[in-house]
mmCIF file of C-alpha atoms in Angstrom:
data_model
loop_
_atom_site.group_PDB
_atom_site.id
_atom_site.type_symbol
_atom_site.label_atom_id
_atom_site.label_comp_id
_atom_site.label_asym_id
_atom_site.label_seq_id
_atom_site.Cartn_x
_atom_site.Cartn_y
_atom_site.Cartn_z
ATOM 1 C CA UNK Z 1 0.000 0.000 0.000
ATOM 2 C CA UNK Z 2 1.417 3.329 -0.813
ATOM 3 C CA UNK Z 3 1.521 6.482 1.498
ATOM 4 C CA UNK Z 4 1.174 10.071 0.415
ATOM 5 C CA UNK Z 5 3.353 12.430 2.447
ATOM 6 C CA UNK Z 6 1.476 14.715 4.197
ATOM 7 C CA UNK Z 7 2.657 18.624 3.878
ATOM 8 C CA UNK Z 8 0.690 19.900 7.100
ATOM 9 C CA UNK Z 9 2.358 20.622 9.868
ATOM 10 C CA UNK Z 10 1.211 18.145 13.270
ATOM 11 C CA UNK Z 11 -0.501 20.671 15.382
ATOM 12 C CA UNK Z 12 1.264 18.988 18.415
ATOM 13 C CA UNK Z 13 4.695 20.817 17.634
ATOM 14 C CA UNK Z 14 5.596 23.073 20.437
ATOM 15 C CA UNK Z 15 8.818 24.257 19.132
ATOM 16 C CA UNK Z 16 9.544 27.674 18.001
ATOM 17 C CA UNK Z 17 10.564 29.131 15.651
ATOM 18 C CA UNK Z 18 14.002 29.969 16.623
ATOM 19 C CA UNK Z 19 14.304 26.227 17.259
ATOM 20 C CA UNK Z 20 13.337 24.611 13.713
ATOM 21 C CA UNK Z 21 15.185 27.360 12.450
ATOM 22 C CA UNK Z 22 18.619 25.413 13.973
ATOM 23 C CA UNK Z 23 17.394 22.275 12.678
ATOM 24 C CA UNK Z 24 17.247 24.102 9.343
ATOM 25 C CA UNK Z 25 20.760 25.085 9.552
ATOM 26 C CA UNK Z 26 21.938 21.941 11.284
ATOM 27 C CA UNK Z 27 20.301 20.094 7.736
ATOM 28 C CA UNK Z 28 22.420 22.645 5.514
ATOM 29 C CA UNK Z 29 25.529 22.213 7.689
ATOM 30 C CA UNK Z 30 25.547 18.347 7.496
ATOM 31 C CA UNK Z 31 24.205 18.457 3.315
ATOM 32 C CA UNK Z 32 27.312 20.448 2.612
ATOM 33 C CA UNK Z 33 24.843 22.441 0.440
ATOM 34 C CA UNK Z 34 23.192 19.910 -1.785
ATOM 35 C CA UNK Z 35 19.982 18.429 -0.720
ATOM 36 C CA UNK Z 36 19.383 14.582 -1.582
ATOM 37 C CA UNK Z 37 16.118 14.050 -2.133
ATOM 38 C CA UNK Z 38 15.076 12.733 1.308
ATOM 39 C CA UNK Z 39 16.699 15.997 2.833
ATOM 40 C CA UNK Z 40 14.718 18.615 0.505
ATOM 41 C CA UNK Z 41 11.817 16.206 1.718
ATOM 42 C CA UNK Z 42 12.332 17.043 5.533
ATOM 43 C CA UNK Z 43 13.561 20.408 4.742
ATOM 44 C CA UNK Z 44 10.012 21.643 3.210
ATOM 45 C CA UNK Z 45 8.630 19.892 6.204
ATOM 46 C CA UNK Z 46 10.659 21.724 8.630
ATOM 47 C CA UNK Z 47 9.856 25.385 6.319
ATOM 48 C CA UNK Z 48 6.036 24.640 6.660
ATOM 49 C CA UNK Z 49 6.725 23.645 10.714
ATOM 50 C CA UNK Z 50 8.834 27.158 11.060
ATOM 51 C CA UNK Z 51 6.474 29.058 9.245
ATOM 52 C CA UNK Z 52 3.598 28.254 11.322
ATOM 53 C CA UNK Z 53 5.861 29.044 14.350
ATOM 54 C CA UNK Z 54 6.610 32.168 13.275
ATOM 55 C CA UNK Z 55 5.134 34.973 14.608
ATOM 56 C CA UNK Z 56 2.750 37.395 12.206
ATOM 57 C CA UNK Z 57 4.514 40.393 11.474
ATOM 58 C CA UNK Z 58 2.613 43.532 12.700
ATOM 59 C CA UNK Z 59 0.354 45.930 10.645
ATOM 60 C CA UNK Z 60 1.127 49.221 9.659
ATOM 61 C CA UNK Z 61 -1.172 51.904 10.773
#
């Protein structure tokens, strides 16, 4: 049986953003730059994740 990956974040992730964002960086660092194909997969996993820890900028007045 085949499995679509899912691209929604699990709503039980507590981290912030400040903390995906070092697993981001830890991915790059240990990639040496280039993404296989299994790392771009948990890197746009770990984008959407940051993104919805991120907090919303503020509005102009």
């Amino acid at each position: 049986m085949l499995h679509s990956m899912s691209t929604t974040v699990e709503p039980s992730s507590e981290r912030s953003a400040a903390e995906v964002n070092e697993e981001i960086r830890a991915l790059w660092l240990r990639s040496g730059g280039t993404l296989s194909v299994e790392q771009r997969e948990e890197y746009q996993r770990l984008v959407l994740e940051w993104a919805a820890a991120a907090p919303e900028p503020a509005k102009a007045a």
